[in-house]
GROMACS .gro file of C-alpha atoms in nm:
model
  350
    1UNK     CA    1  19.854  32.721  16.821
    2UNK     CA    2  19.919  32.425  17.048
    3UNK     CA    3  19.619  32.273  17.221
    4UNK     CA    4  19.563  32.455  17.549
    5UNK     CA    5  19.496  32.306  17.889
    6UNK     CA    6  19.331  32.409  18.212
    7UNK     CA    7  19.380  32.239  18.548
    8UNK     CA    8  19.040  32.134  18.684
    9UNK     CA    9  18.939  32.002  19.024
   10UNK     CA   10  19.055  31.649  19.084
   11UNK     CA   11  18.713  31.494  19.040
   12UNK     CA   12  18.549  31.315  18.753
   13UNK     CA   13  18.246  31.484  18.606
   14UNK     CA   14  17.948  31.255  18.657
   15UNK     CA   15  17.710  31.434  18.421
   16UNK     CA   16  17.780  31.727  18.190
   17UNK     CA   17  17.497  31.973  18.247
   18UNK     CA   18  17.398  32.156  17.929
   19UNK     CA   19  17.219  32.486  17.884
   20UNK     CA   20  17.070  32.568  17.545
   21UNK     CA   21  17.077  32.929  17.422
   22UNK     CA   22  16.815  32.963  17.151
   23UNK     CA   23  16.494  32.786  17.060
   24UNK     CA   24  16.518  32.756  16.682
   25UNK     CA   25  16.551  32.451  16.461
   26UNK     CA   26  16.925  32.402  16.511
   27UNK     CA   27  16.878  32.400  16.889
   28UNK     CA   28  16.594  32.155  16.843
   29UNK     CA   29  16.823  31.921  16.650
   30UNK     CA   30  17.105  31.950  16.903
   31UNK     CA   31  16.880  31.885  17.202
   32UNK     CA   32  16.724  31.585  17.027
   33UNK     CA   33  17.069  31.436  16.966
   34UNK     CA   34  17.195  31.500  17.320
   35UNK     CA   35  16.887  31.324  17.458
   36UNK     CA   36  17.004  31.007  17.280
   37UNK     CA   37  17.334  31.005  17.469
   38UNK     CA   38  17.379  30.817  17.800
   39UNK     CA   39  17.194  30.996  18.080
   40UNK     CA   40  17.483  30.932  18.317
   41UNK     CA   41  17.704  31.147  18.090
   42UNK     CA   42  17.482  31.425  17.950
   43UNK     CA   43  17.179  31.618  18.071
   44UNK     CA   44  17.006  31.936  17.952
   45UNK     CA   45  16.912  32.133  18.261
   46UNK     CA   46  16.813  32.477  18.125
   47UNK     CA   47  16.708  32.659  17.811
   48UNK     CA   48  16.699  33.030  17.735
   49UNK     CA   49  16.563  33.250  17.457
   50UNK     CA   50  16.469  33.613  17.408
   51UNK     CA   51  16.104  33.511  17.431
   52UNK     CA   52  16.006  33.339  17.756
   53UNK     CA   53  15.717  33.158  17.590
   54UNK     CA   54  15.938  33.002  17.323
   55UNK     CA   55  16.192  32.901  17.586
   56UNK     CA   56  15.921  32.736  17.796
   57UNK     CA   57  15.782  32.547  17.496
   58UNK     CA   58  16.130  32.430  17.401
   59UNK     CA   59  16.201  32.318  17.758
   60UNK     CA   60  15.875  32.125  17.776
   61UNK     CA   61  15.946  31.947  17.447
   62UNK     CA   62  16.281  31.817  17.568
   63UNK     CA   63  16.195  31.766  17.935
   64UNK     CA   64  16.425  32.045  18.051
   65UNK     CA   65  16.377  32.157  18.410
   66UNK     CA   66  16.429  32.533  18.374
   67UNK     CA   67  16.360  32.792  18.107
   68UNK     CA   68  16.451  33.159  18.090
   69UNK     CA   69  16.325  33.454  17.890
   70UNK     CA   70  16.674  33.601  17.848
   71UNK     CA   71  17.022  33.476  17.775
   72UNK     CA   72  17.156  33.666  18.075
   73UNK     CA   73  16.938  33.462  18.310
   74UNK     CA   74  17.060  33.143  18.148
   75UNK     CA   75  17.420  33.254  18.190
   76UNK     CA   76  17.363  33.304  18.563
   77UNK     CA   77  17.221  32.957  18.629
   78UNK     CA   78  17.474  32.793  18.866
   79UNK     CA   79  17.368  32.442  18.761
   80UNK     CA   80  17.477  32.488  18.398
   81UNK     CA   81  17.828  32.366  18.311
   82UNK     CA   82  17.832  32.435  17.938
   83UNK     CA   83  17.610  32.635  17.704
   84UNK     CA   84  17.529  32.543  17.347
   85UNK     CA   85  17.476  32.868  17.156
   86UNK     CA   86  17.243  32.807  16.863
   87UNK     CA   87  17.113  33.158  16.799
   88UNK     CA   88  17.135  33.332  16.459
   89UNK     CA   89  17.486  33.416  16.335
   90UNK     CA   90  17.462  33.787  16.406
   91UNK     CA   91  17.401  33.729  16.779
   92UNK     CA   92  17.672  33.470  16.848
   93UNK     CA   93  17.915  33.737  16.963
   94UNK     CA   94  17.693  33.895  17.227
   95UNK     CA   95  17.551  33.565  17.357
   96UNK     CA   96  17.895  33.405  17.386
   97UNK     CA   97  18.025  33.711  17.574
   98UNK     CA   98  17.742  33.676  17.826
   99UNK     CA   99  17.822  33.310  17.886
  100UNK     CA  100  18.197  33.363  17.912
  101UNK     CA  101  18.144  33.647  18.160
  102UNK     CA  102  17.985  33.389  18.392
  103UNK     CA  103  18.269  33.141  18.332
  104UNK     CA  104  18.053  32.898  18.139
  105UNK     CA  105  18.208  32.656  17.894
  106UNK     CA  106  18.071  32.729  17.546
  107UNK     CA  107  17.996  32.534  17.230
  108UNK     CA  108  17.887  32.794  16.971
  109UNK     CA  109  17.736  32.718  16.635
  110UNK     CA  110  17.935  32.801  16.328
  111UNK     CA  111  18.012  33.041  16.189
  112UNK     CA  112  18.137  33.175  16.523
  113UNK     CA  113  18.111  33.545  16.438
  114UNK     CA  114  18.068  33.773  16.138
  115UNK     CA  115  18.376  33.985  16.216
  116UNK     CA  116  18.737  33.877  16.270
  117UNK     CA  117  18.783  34.117  16.561
  118UNK     CA  118  18.488  33.956  16.742
  119UNK     CA  119  18.633  33.608  16.691
  120UNK     CA  120  18.966  33.725  16.827
  121UNK     CA  121  18.801  33.884  17.129
  122UNK     CA  122  18.592  33.581  17.223
  123UNK     CA  123  18.889  33.347  17.206
  124UNK     CA  124  19.098  33.588  17.411
  125UNK     CA  125  18.830  33.611  17.680
  126UNK     CA  126  18.784  33.234  17.693
  127UNK     CA  127  19.157  33.171  17.726
  128UNK     CA  128  19.194  33.439  17.992
  129UNK     CA  129  18.908  33.290  18.193
  130UNK     CA  130  19.037  32.939  18.130
  131UNK     CA  131  18.707  32.795  18.014
  132UNK     CA  132  18.646  32.552  17.729
  133UNK     CA  133  18.537  32.740  17.416
  134UNK     CA  134  18.460  32.569  17.088
  135UNK     CA  135  18.320  32.657  16.749
  136UNK     CA  136  18.069  32.382  16.668
  137UNK     CA  137  18.221  32.261  16.343
  138UNK     CA  138  18.050  31.925  16.381
  139UNK     CA  139  18.206  31.779  16.066
  140UNK     CA  140  18.545  31.749  16.238
  141UNK     CA  141  18.414  31.514  16.504
  142UNK     CA  142  18.285  31.249  16.263
  143UNK     CA  143  18.503  30.934  16.252
  144UNK     CA  144  18.546  30.982  15.876
  145UNK     CA  145  18.736  31.306  15.936
  146UNK     CA  146  18.973  31.137  16.177
  147UNK     CA  147  19.045  30.880  15.908
  148UNK     CA  148  19.088  31.155  15.649
  149UNK     CA  149  19.358  31.332  15.850
  150UNK     CA  150  19.535  31.002  15.922
  151UNK     CA  151  19.538  30.912  15.553
  152UNK     CA  152  19.668  31.251  15.442
  153UNK     CA  153  19.939  31.267  15.708
  154UNK     CA  154  20.051  30.911  15.633
  155UNK     CA  155  20.101  30.994  15.265
  156UNK     CA  156  19.835  30.753  15.142
  157UNK     CA  157  19.761  30.978  14.843
  158UNK     CA  158  20.103  31.143  14.823
  159UNK     CA  159  20.138  31.521  14.814
  160UNK     CA  160  19.801  31.693  14.789
  161UNK     CA  161  19.788  31.918  14.484
  162UNK     CA  162  19.422  31.998  14.434
  163UNK     CA  163  19.102  32.013  14.642
  164UNK     CA  164  18.759  32.072  14.486
  165UNK     CA  165  18.448  32.117  14.700
  166UNK     CA  166  18.092  32.208  14.608
  167UNK     CA  167  17.823  32.274  14.866
  168UNK     CA  168  17.491  32.409  14.740
  169UNK     CA  169  17.142  32.422  14.887
  170UNK     CA  170  16.849  32.577  14.705
  171UNK     CA  171  16.680  32.745  14.999
  172UNK     CA  172  16.504  33.068  15.090
  173UNK     CA  173  16.753  33.341  15.174
  174UNK     CA  174  16.727  33.503  15.517
  175UNK     CA  175  16.794  33.871  15.586
  176UNK     CA  176  17.144  34.016  15.616
  177UNK     CA  177  17.050  34.124  15.970
  178UNK     CA  178  17.071  33.765  16.095
  179UNK     CA  179  17.408  33.703  15.929
  180UNK     CA  180  17.280  33.507  15.633
  181UNK     CA  181  17.468  33.430  15.311
  182UNK     CA  182  17.648  33.131  15.167
  183UNK     CA  183  17.984  33.240  15.311
  184UNK     CA  184  17.864  33.213  15.669
  185UNK     CA  185  17.593  32.950  15.630
  186UNK     CA  186  17.775  32.708  15.398
  187UNK     CA  187  18.131  32.835  15.345
  188UNK     CA  188  18.263  32.715  15.680
  189UNK     CA  189  18.221  32.353  15.568
  190UNK     CA  190  18.454  32.360  15.267
  191UNK     CA  191  18.702  32.581  15.454
  192UNK     CA  192  18.728  32.342  15.748
  193UNK     CA  193  18.780  32.047  15.512
  194UNK     CA  194  19.053  32.235  15.327
  195UNK     CA  195  19.227  32.305  15.659
  196UNK     CA  196  19.187  31.944  15.768
  197UNK     CA  197  19.408  31.864  15.470
  198UNK     CA  198  19.633  32.171  15.444
  199UNK     CA  199  19.665  32.270  15.810
  200UNK     CA  200  19.571  32.589  15.997
  201UNK     CA  201  19.811  32.822  15.818
  202UNK     CA  202  19.677  33.110  15.611
  203UNK     CA  203  19.695  33.048  15.236
  204UNK     CA  204  19.935  33.266  15.036
  205UNK     CA  205  19.663  33.376  14.793
  206UNK     CA  206  19.287  33.420  14.832
  207UNK     CA  207  19.065  33.495  14.532
  208UNK     CA  208  18.688  33.526  14.558
  209UNK     CA  209  18.395  33.627  14.341
  210UNK     CA  210  18.027  33.618  14.422
  211UNK     CA  211  17.680  33.749  14.349
  212UNK     CA  212  17.490  33.949  14.609
  213UNK     CA  213  17.119  34.022  14.631
  214UNK     CA  214  16.965  34.364  14.698
  215UNK     CA  215  16.998  34.311  15.074
  216UNK     CA  216  17.372  34.254  15.045
  217UNK     CA  217  17.359  33.878  15.102
  218UNK     CA  218  17.583  33.654  14.890
  219UNK     CA  219  17.381  33.400  14.691
  220UNK     CA  220  17.657  33.221  14.501
  221UNK     CA  221  18.025  33.232  14.591
  222UNK     CA  222  18.348  33.086  14.453
  223UNK     CA  223  18.676  33.091  14.646
  224UNK     CA  224  19.023  32.977  14.539
  225UNK     CA  225  19.302  32.933  14.794
  226UNK     CA  226  19.667  32.875  14.708
  227UNK     CA  227  19.907  32.747  14.972
  228UNK     CA  228  20.281  32.786  15.013
  229UNK     CA  229  20.342  32.422  14.920
  230UNK     CA  230  20.154  32.466  14.592
  231UNK     CA  231  19.822  32.310  14.691
  232UNK     CA  232  19.526  32.482  14.525
  233UNK     CA  233  19.182  32.451  14.684
  234UNK     CA  234  18.860  32.562  14.517
  235UNK     CA  235  18.517  32.582  14.675
  236UNK     CA  236  18.175  32.682  14.548
  237UNK     CA  237  17.871  32.755  14.764
  238UNK     CA  238  17.527  32.861  14.649
  239UNK     CA  239  17.166  32.915  14.756
  240UNK     CA  240  17.057  32.927  14.391
  241UNK     CA  241  17.134  32.570  14.284
  242UNK     CA  242  17.141  32.234  14.452
  243UNK     CA  243  17.203  31.986  14.587
  244UNK     CA  244  17.576  31.924  14.514
  245UNK     CA  245  17.747  31.833  14.841
  246UNK     CA  246  18.072  31.666  14.745
  247UNK     CA  247  18.448  31.693  14.782
  248UNK     CA  248  18.753  31.554  14.605
  249UNK     CA  249  19.113  31.563  14.724
  250UNK     CA  250  19.376  31.486  14.462
  251UNK     CA  251  19.729  31.379  14.552
  252UNK     CA  252  20.033  31.267  14.354
  253UNK     CA  253  19.963  30.903  14.450
  254UNK     CA  254  19.585  30.888  14.471
  255UNK     CA  255  19.252  31.043  14.556
  256UNK     CA  256  19.019  31.079  14.852
  257UNK     CA  257  18.658  31.166  14.781
  258UNK     CA  258  18.335  31.231  14.966
  259UNK     CA  259  18.076  31.158  14.695
  260UNK     CA  260  17.788  31.283  14.910
  261UNK     CA  261  17.738  31.489  15.225
  262UNK     CA  262  18.105  31.565  15.285
  263UNK     CA  263  17.999  31.796  15.567
  264UNK     CA  264  17.840  31.507  15.761
  265UNK     CA  265  18.036  31.220  15.612
  266UNK     CA  266  17.932  30.865  15.686
  267UNK     CA  267  18.156  30.718  15.415
  268UNK     CA  268  18.471  30.807  15.230
  269UNK     CA  269  18.645  30.667  14.921
  270UNK     CA  270  19.023  30.630  14.935
  271UNK     CA  271  19.197  30.528  14.612
  272UNK     CA  272  18.881  30.359  14.487
  273UNK     CA  273  18.792  30.177  14.809
  274UNK     CA  274  18.492  30.303  15.007
  275UNK     CA  275  18.486  30.281  15.385
  276UNK     CA  276  18.169  30.336  15.590
  277UNK     CA  277  18.158  30.475  15.943
  278UNK     CA  278  17.825  30.376  16.106
  279UNK     CA  279  17.695  30.520  16.432
  280UNK     CA  280  17.760  30.307  16.744
  281UNK     CA  281  17.504  30.030  16.789
  282UNK     CA  282  17.419  30.148  17.141
  283UNK     CA  283  17.307  30.488  17.010
  284UNK     CA  284  17.122  30.342  16.713
  285UNK     CA  285  16.931  30.114  16.949
  286UNK     CA  286  16.841  30.422  17.151
  287UNK     CA  287  16.674  30.578  16.847
  288UNK     CA  288  16.958  30.807  16.732
  289UNK     CA  289  16.870  30.782  16.365
  290UNK     CA  290  16.523  30.917  16.434
  291UNK     CA  291  16.668  31.265  16.494
  292UNK     CA  292  16.737  31.508  16.209
  293UNK     CA  293  17.110  31.556  16.274
  294UNK     CA  294  17.232  31.241  16.452
  295UNK     CA  295  17.594  31.347  16.394
  296UNK     CA  296  17.553  31.612  16.662
  297UNK     CA  297  17.622  31.340  16.919
  298UNK     CA  298  17.988  31.333  16.812
  299UNK     CA  299  18.049  31.698  16.899
  300UNK     CA  300  17.857  31.670  17.228
  301UNK     CA  301  18.073  31.373  17.324
  302UNK     CA  302  18.386  31.563  17.221
  303UNK     CA  303  18.291  31.857  17.445
  304UNK     CA  304  18.249  31.630  17.747
  305UNK     CA  305  18.575  31.448  17.676
  306UNK     CA  306  18.767  31.775  17.641
  307UNK     CA  307  18.624  31.929  17.958
  308UNK     CA  308  18.702  31.613  18.153
  309UNK     CA  309  19.061  31.628  18.029
  310UNK     CA  310  19.090  31.997  18.118
  311UNK     CA  311  19.122  32.118  17.759
  312UNK     CA  312  19.035  32.472  17.656
  313UNK     CA  313  18.968  32.366  17.296
  314UNK     CA  314  18.927  32.050  17.095
  315UNK     CA  315  19.242  31.932  16.918
  316UNK     CA  316  19.011  31.825  16.634
  317UNK     CA  317  18.924  32.188  16.557
  318UNK     CA  318  19.143  32.434  16.741
  319UNK     CA  319  19.116  32.803  16.821
  320UNK     CA  320  19.384  32.867  16.560
  321UNK     CA  321  19.171  32.703  16.294
  322UNK     CA  322  18.873  32.915  16.398
  323UNK     CA  323  19.090  33.226  16.370
  324UNK     CA  324  19.221  33.123  16.028
  325UNK     CA  325  18.868  33.059  15.897
  326UNK     CA  326  18.762  33.401  16.028
  327UNK     CA  327  19.062  33.572  15.867
  328UNK     CA  328  18.993  33.407  15.530
  329UNK     CA  329  18.628  33.510  15.552
  330UNK     CA  330  18.732  33.867  15.631
  331UNK     CA  331  18.932  33.884  15.308
  332UNK     CA  332  18.655  33.719  15.108
  333UNK     CA  333  18.407  33.977  15.239
  334UNK     CA  334  18.639  34.255  15.129
  335UNK     CA  335  18.679  34.115  14.780
  336UNK     CA  336  18.309  34.060  14.707
  337UNK     CA  337  18.176  34.366  14.891
  338UNK     CA  338  18.006  34.184  15.178
  339UNK     CA  339  17.967  34.404  15.486
  340UNK     CA  340  17.819  34.325  15.827
  341UNK     CA  341  17.990  34.599  16.030
  342UNK     CA  342  17.674  34.811  16.039
  343UNK     CA  343  17.495  34.542  16.242
  344UNK     CA  344  17.720  34.631  16.535
  345UNK     CA  345  17.749  35.007  16.501
  346UNK     CA  346  17.546  35.071  16.818
  347UNK     CA  347  17.766  34.864  17.047
  348UNK     CA  348  17.920  34.526  17.104
  349UNK     CA  349  17.690  34.294  16.918
  350UNK     CA  350  17.362  34.480  16.980
   0.00000   0.00000   0.00000
């Protein structure tokens, strides 16, 4: 899918006005990062949650002028340009629909939805309404990933034949009702890296095996993808072991590796030479590295840049890539017996 455009008013956006949907830890991290960006470019003007008290506490913590006890109220705030959706996975679909219905631009945490049909519907609505809509795959906006794609496309390591990625975190497992599991919590990271190398096309073969707990949540999962050109990609995710977080890409002329934190890469090794990608000095001096996920600034900046240019999606992670990830996950769910359909049996996302 080619990158889409929308014609905006002929005026430069002075400040991008953010609304935050959710008051959990991921929203906390995103708001903390945005507050380190230039105030003449980004502001957080409203926050919303299902609980008015939590929304008010969140707003007070980050000096946000308005708070709402429902996502609907947040969606109707005329002073909000774009909404960051950081709710639990199982509610992304309904919250995004509310925001899109009010013609808000949306940056939604990954994984976008638990069902392929919901992903397809949200992207269709966003494109019909001509608003910017982005899955928050923050990895793609790190400078290291830009260098990765340049190196692969230039043939620096020849033809890619094998990709091996391991991402494991030994953590407490949440309930299936919130959309937990390694596929949706961790699996998006290896998949997006594989597509950064192989492109947005569906692989020819998908093979998956995994272990599920009594609640139907996958605890450990292995996926193998085989592409038309012969590239084979393997990924392992787990909540039972840790903390492997590494990736290797093997080509006919060399290797690219992320020896640590491939999902938030600050350095990358290309044919034995390691290159580091530090945060801009201006942001470091503003205390960026004091926040838990400083890399969130890259995706916030990307959203503003795209909206200013009139884009409906980021060319660094397109709607087509989101759809491909969702389609792969749909097949993986089928193969390992993972089912979230019952969460939505009473209506659209409720």
